[in-house]
mmCIF file of C-alpha atoms in Angstrom:
data_model
loop_
_atom_site.group_PDB
_atom_site.id
_atom_site.type_symbol
_atom_site.label_atom_id
_atom_site.label_comp_id
_atom_site.label_asym_id
_atom_site.label_seq_id
_atom_site.Cartn_x
_atom_site.Cartn_y
_atom_site.Cartn_z
ATOM 1 C CA PRO A 8 -18.956 -45.860 -74.992
ATOM 2 C CA GLN A 9 -22.555 -46.950 -74.755
ATOM 3 C CA PRO A 10 -23.738 -49.080 -77.664
ATOM 4 C CA PRO A 11 -26.790 -47.586 -79.370
ATOM 5 C CA SER A 12 -28.806 -50.776 -78.774
ATOM 6 C CA ALA A 13 -28.185 -50.880 -74.998
ATOM 7 C CA ALA A 14 -30.155 -49.037 -72.356
ATOM 8 C CA GLN A 15 -27.105 -49.071 -70.090
ATOM 9 C CA PRO A 16 -23.369 -49.226 -70.862
ATOM 10 C CA LEU A 17 -21.726 -52.636 -70.863
ATOM 11 C CA PRO A 18 -19.885 -53.633 -67.658
ATOM 12 C CA GLN A 19 -16.117 -53.239 -67.580
ATOM 13 C CA ASP A 20 -14.164 -56.430 -68.232
ATOM 14 C CA GLU A 21 -12.182 -57.796 -65.291
ATOM 15 C CA PRO A 22 -8.435 -57.521 -66.028
ATOM 16 C CA SER A 23 -6.498 -60.728 -66.606
ATOM 17 C CA ARG A 24 -3.800 -61.874 -64.153
ATOM 18 C CA THR A 25 -1.153 -60.650 -66.623
ATOM 19 C CA ALA A 26 -2.818 -57.230 -66.794
ATOM 20 C CA GLN A 27 -3.150 -57.130 -62.996
ATOM 21 C CA THR A 28 0.553 -57.952 -62.562
ATOM 22 C CA ALA A 29 1.539 -55.311 -65.131
ATOM 23 C CA ALA A 30 -0.739 -52.778 -63.420
ATOM 24 C CA ALA A 31 0.740 -53.625 -60.009
ATOM 25 C CA LYS A 32 4.298 -53.153 -61.367
ATOM 26 C CA THR A 33 3.338 -49.800 -62.915
ATOM 27 C CA ALA A 34 1.598 -48.734 -59.705
ATOM 28 C CA ALA A 35 4.626 -49.798 -57.649
ATOM 29 C CA ALA A 36 6.795 -47.443 -59.672
ATOM 30 C CA THR A 37 4.464 -44.503 -58.986
ATOM 31 C CA ALA A 38 3.183 -45.458 -55.537
ATOM 32 C CA LYS A 39 3.403 -43.112 -52.588
ATOM 33 C CA PRO A 40 5.105 -44.464 -49.454
ATOM 34 C CA VAL A 41 2.725 -44.899 -46.515
ATOM 35 C CA ALA A 42 5.030 -46.592 -44.030
ATOM 36 C CA ASP A 43 4.084 -44.339 -41.145
ATOM 37 C CA ILE A 44 0.325 -44.178 -41.611
ATOM 38 C CA GLY A 45 -1.243 -45.654 -38.501
ATOM 39 C CA GLN A 46 2.107 -46.293 -36.833
ATOM 40 C CA ALA A 47 3.021 -42.693 -36.063
ATOM 41 C CA THR A 48 -0.582 -41.782 -35.312
ATOM 42 C CA SER A 49 -1.429 -43.179 -31.898
ATOM 43 C CA ASN A 50 -5.168 -42.514 -32.240
ATOM 44 C CA ALA A 51 -5.532 -44.634 -35.403
ATOM 45 C CA LEU A 52 -7.553 -47.783 -34.740
ATOM 46 C CA MET A 53 -5.066 -49.911 -36.708
ATOM 47 C CA ALA A 54 -1.403 -49.748 -37.718
ATOM 48 C CA MET A 55 -0.038 -50.490 -41.179
ATOM 49 C CA PRO A 56 0.679 -54.222 -41.276
ATOM 50 C CA VAL A 57 3.857 -53.825 -43.347
ATOM 51 C CA ASN A 58 6.169 -50.992 -44.361
ATOM 52 C CA GLY A 59 5.649 -50.249 -48.025
ATOM 53 C CA SER A 60 3.663 -48.369 -50.626
ATOM 54 C CA ILE A 61 0.044 -48.896 -51.575
ATOM 55 C CA VAL A 62 0.038 -50.191 -55.151
ATOM 56 C CA ARG A 63 -3.676 -50.989 -55.382
ATOM 57 C CA GLU A 64 -6.319 -49.066 -53.478
ATOM 58 C CA TYR A 65 -9.613 -50.280 -52.033
ATOM 59 C CA SER A 66 -12.490 -50.458 -54.500
ATOM 60 C CA LYS A 67 -15.719 -52.076 -53.258
ATOM 61 C CA GLY A 68 -16.560 -55.066 -55.435
ATOM 62 C CA LYS A 69 -13.235 -55.004 -57.307
ATOM 63 C CA ASN A 70 -10.502 -54.934 -54.664
ATOM 64 C CA GLU A 71 -11.897 -55.547 -51.186
ATOM 65 C CA GLY A 72 -8.715 -54.309 -49.491
ATOM 66 C CA ILE A 73 -5.402 -52.643 -50.291
ATOM 67 C CA ASP A 74 -2.256 -54.120 -51.796
ATOM 68 C CA ILE A 75 0.946 -52.944 -50.144
ATOM 69 C CA SER A 76 4.213 -53.399 -52.038
ATOM 70 C CA ALA A 77 6.980 -54.708 -49.775
ATOM 71 C CA PRO A 78 10.140 -56.772 -50.270
ATOM 72 C CA ALA A 79 9.715 -60.529 -49.890
ATOM 73 C CA GLY A 80 10.513 -61.546 -46.326
ATOM 74 C CA SER A 81 9.369 -58.222 -44.808
ATOM 75 C CA ALA A 82 7.705 -58.653 -41.407
ATOM 76 C CA VAL A 83 3.906 -58.552 -41.489
ATOM 77 C CA LYS A 84 2.440 -57.291 -38.223
ATOM 78 C CA ALA A 85 -1.022 -57.473 -36.692
ATOM 79 C CA ALA A 86 -2.771 -54.173 -37.436
ATOM 80 C CA ALA A 87 -4.583 -54.313 -34.073
ATOM 81 C CA SER A 88 -4.853 -56.603 -31.073
ATOM 82 C CA GLY A 89 -7.194 -59.560 -31.431
ATOM 83 C CA THR A 90 -7.450 -63.322 -31.830
ATOM 84 C CA VAL A 91 -6.404 -65.397 -34.846
ATOM 85 C CA ALA A 92 -9.796 -66.617 -36.077
ATOM 86 C CA ALA A 93 -8.671 -68.574 -39.148
ATOM 87 C CA ILE A 94 -5.670 -69.624 -41.185
ATOM 88 C CA THR A 95 -6.419 -71.036 -44.615
ATOM 89 C CA ARG A 96 -5.319 -70.951 -48.261
ATOM 90 C CA ASN A 97 -7.064 -69.679 -51.365
ATOM 91 C CA THR A 98 -7.397 -71.572 -54.664
ATOM 92 C CA ASP A 99 -3.911 -70.385 -55.698
ATOM 93 C CA ASN A 100 -2.483 -71.929 -52.480
ATOM 94 C CA VAL A 101 -1.798 -68.472 -51.016
ATOM 95 C CA GLN A 102 -2.014 -68.286 -47.213
ATOM 96 C CA ILE A 103 -4.745 -66.206 -45.585
ATOM 97 C CA VAL A 104 -4.784 -65.117 -41.932
ATOM 98 C CA VAL A 105 -7.927 -63.669 -40.329
ATOM 99 C CA ILE A 106 -7.720 -61.800 -37.008
ATOM 100 C CA ARG A 107 -10.896 -61.025 -35.048
ATOM 101 C CA HIS A 108 -11.064 -57.697 -33.205
ATOM 102 C CA PRO A 109 -13.730 -56.156 -30.934
ATOM 103 C CA ASP A 110 -16.915 -54.672 -32.474
ATOM 104 C CA GLU A 111 -17.251 -57.314 -35.235
ATOM 105 C CA LEU A 112 -14.066 -56.136 -36.985
ATOM 106 C CA LEU A 113 -11.853 -58.565 -38.881
ATOM 107 C CA SER A 114 -8.455 -57.901 -40.436
ATOM 108 C CA ILE A 115 -7.409 -60.195 -43.267
ATOM 109 C CA TYR A 116 -3.854 -60.695 -44.536
ATOM 110 C CA THR A 117 -2.942 -62.623 -47.710
ATOM 111 C CA HIS A 118 0.288 -63.375 -49.578
ATOM 112 C CA LEU A 119 2.090 -64.460 -46.409
ATOM 113 C CA ASP A 120 4.806 -66.984 -45.658
ATOM 114 C CA GLY A 121 6.588 -68.032 -42.484
ATOM 115 C CA LEU A 122 3.546 -67.776 -40.232
ATOM 116 C CA GLN A 123 4.370 -67.215 -36.569
ATOM 117 C CA VAL A 124 0.814 -67.625 -35.254
ATOM 118 C CA LYS A 125 -1.803 -70.355 -35.165
ATOM 119 C CA LYS A 126 -5.584 -70.394 -34.924
ATOM 120 C CA GLY A 127 -6.757 -69.265 -31.486
ATOM 121 C CA ASP A 128 -3.620 -67.259 -30.650
ATOM 122 C CA ALA A 129 -4.079 -63.847 -29.028
ATOM 123 C CA VAL A 130 -2.041 -61.230 -30.887
ATOM 124 C CA SER A 131 -1.047 -57.679 -29.979
ATOM 125 C CA ARG A 132 -0.978 -54.673 -32.284
ATOM 126 C CA GLY A 133 2.418 -54.665 -33.987
ATOM 127 C CA GLN A 134 3.172 -58.342 -33.265
ATOM 128 C CA THR A 135 4.789 -60.132 -36.213
ATOM 129 C CA ILE A 136 2.416 -62.731 -37.653
ATOM 130 C CA GLY A 137 4.454 -63.756 -40.712
ATOM 131 C CA SER A 138 6.375 -62.350 -43.659
ATOM 132 C CA VAL A 139 5.623 -61.154 -47.185
ATOM 133 C CA ARG A 140 5.606 -64.042 -49.647
ATOM 134 C CA ALA A 141 8.099 -64.043 -52.522
ATOM 135 C CA ALA A 142 6.331 -63.098 -55.761
ATOM 136 C CA ASP A 143 6.776 -60.810 -58.745
ATOM 137 C CA PRO A 144 5.799 -58.282 -57.551
ATOM 138 C CA ALA A 145 5.944 -59.024 -53.807
ATOM 139 C CA PHE A 146 3.058 -57.468 -51.861
ATOM 140 C CA LEU A 147 0.667 -57.943 -48.959
ATOM 141 C CA HIS A 148 -3.086 -57.845 -49.510
ATOM 142 C CA PHE A 149 -4.810 -56.367 -46.439
ATOM 143 C CA GLU A 150 -8.558 -56.156 -45.806
ATOM 144 C CA VAL A 151 -10.743 -54.858 -43.010
ATOM 145 C CA ARG A 152 -14.271 -56.194 -42.649
ATOM 146 C CA LYS A 153 -17.122 -55.096 -40.429
ATOM 147 C CA GLY A 154 -19.039 -58.335 -40.068
ATOM 148 C CA PHE A 155 -19.065 -59.741 -43.606
ATOM 149 C CA ASP A 156 -18.839 -56.370 -45.383
ATOM 150 C CA SER A 157 -15.513 -55.033 -46.604
ATOM 151 C CA VAL A 158 -14.653 -51.471 -45.624
ATOM 152 C CA ASP A 159 -11.855 -49.177 -46.781
ATOM 153 C CA PRO A 160 -8.838 -50.086 -44.584
ATOM 154 C CA MET A 161 -7.494 -46.533 -44.860
ATOM 155 C CA SER A 162 -10.324 -45.251 -42.646
ATOM 156 C CA TYR A 163 -8.859 -47.439 -39.847
ATOM 157 C CA LEU A 164 -5.203 -46.682 -40.617
ATOM 158 C CA ARG A 165 -5.405 -42.875 -40.505
#
């Protein structure tokens, strides 16, 4: 509710890691499987990078991609053909792979292990690039960017 002394409502607090993990577990229990989105549809620009259920949807400014629940060790595949532009780690030491595609598109994959590609490699749509990292819960974070701006990955997967 808006406080009487404020002209605008207060911003929502960002959830803690514990709350995010609890929310991801709850979402995993109610998630809808999307394993065939983009894989069965040949005219989709990208294929789902891993078989699983979306447990956290895209929300500009809050979640710049989608989180896909999948068992640890599941193969993570390139969503579209391109070139591995970067491999790095975030502040939590989680691996990040960035693949560059035509038309200033980038696909970004985090929470990976067992990488099978290196910077500069050409990859094909559906080629295994690594596996889902063991975590509780285990999931892949997948983003699509047009230049530097995040876009809803589902618009490329349908």
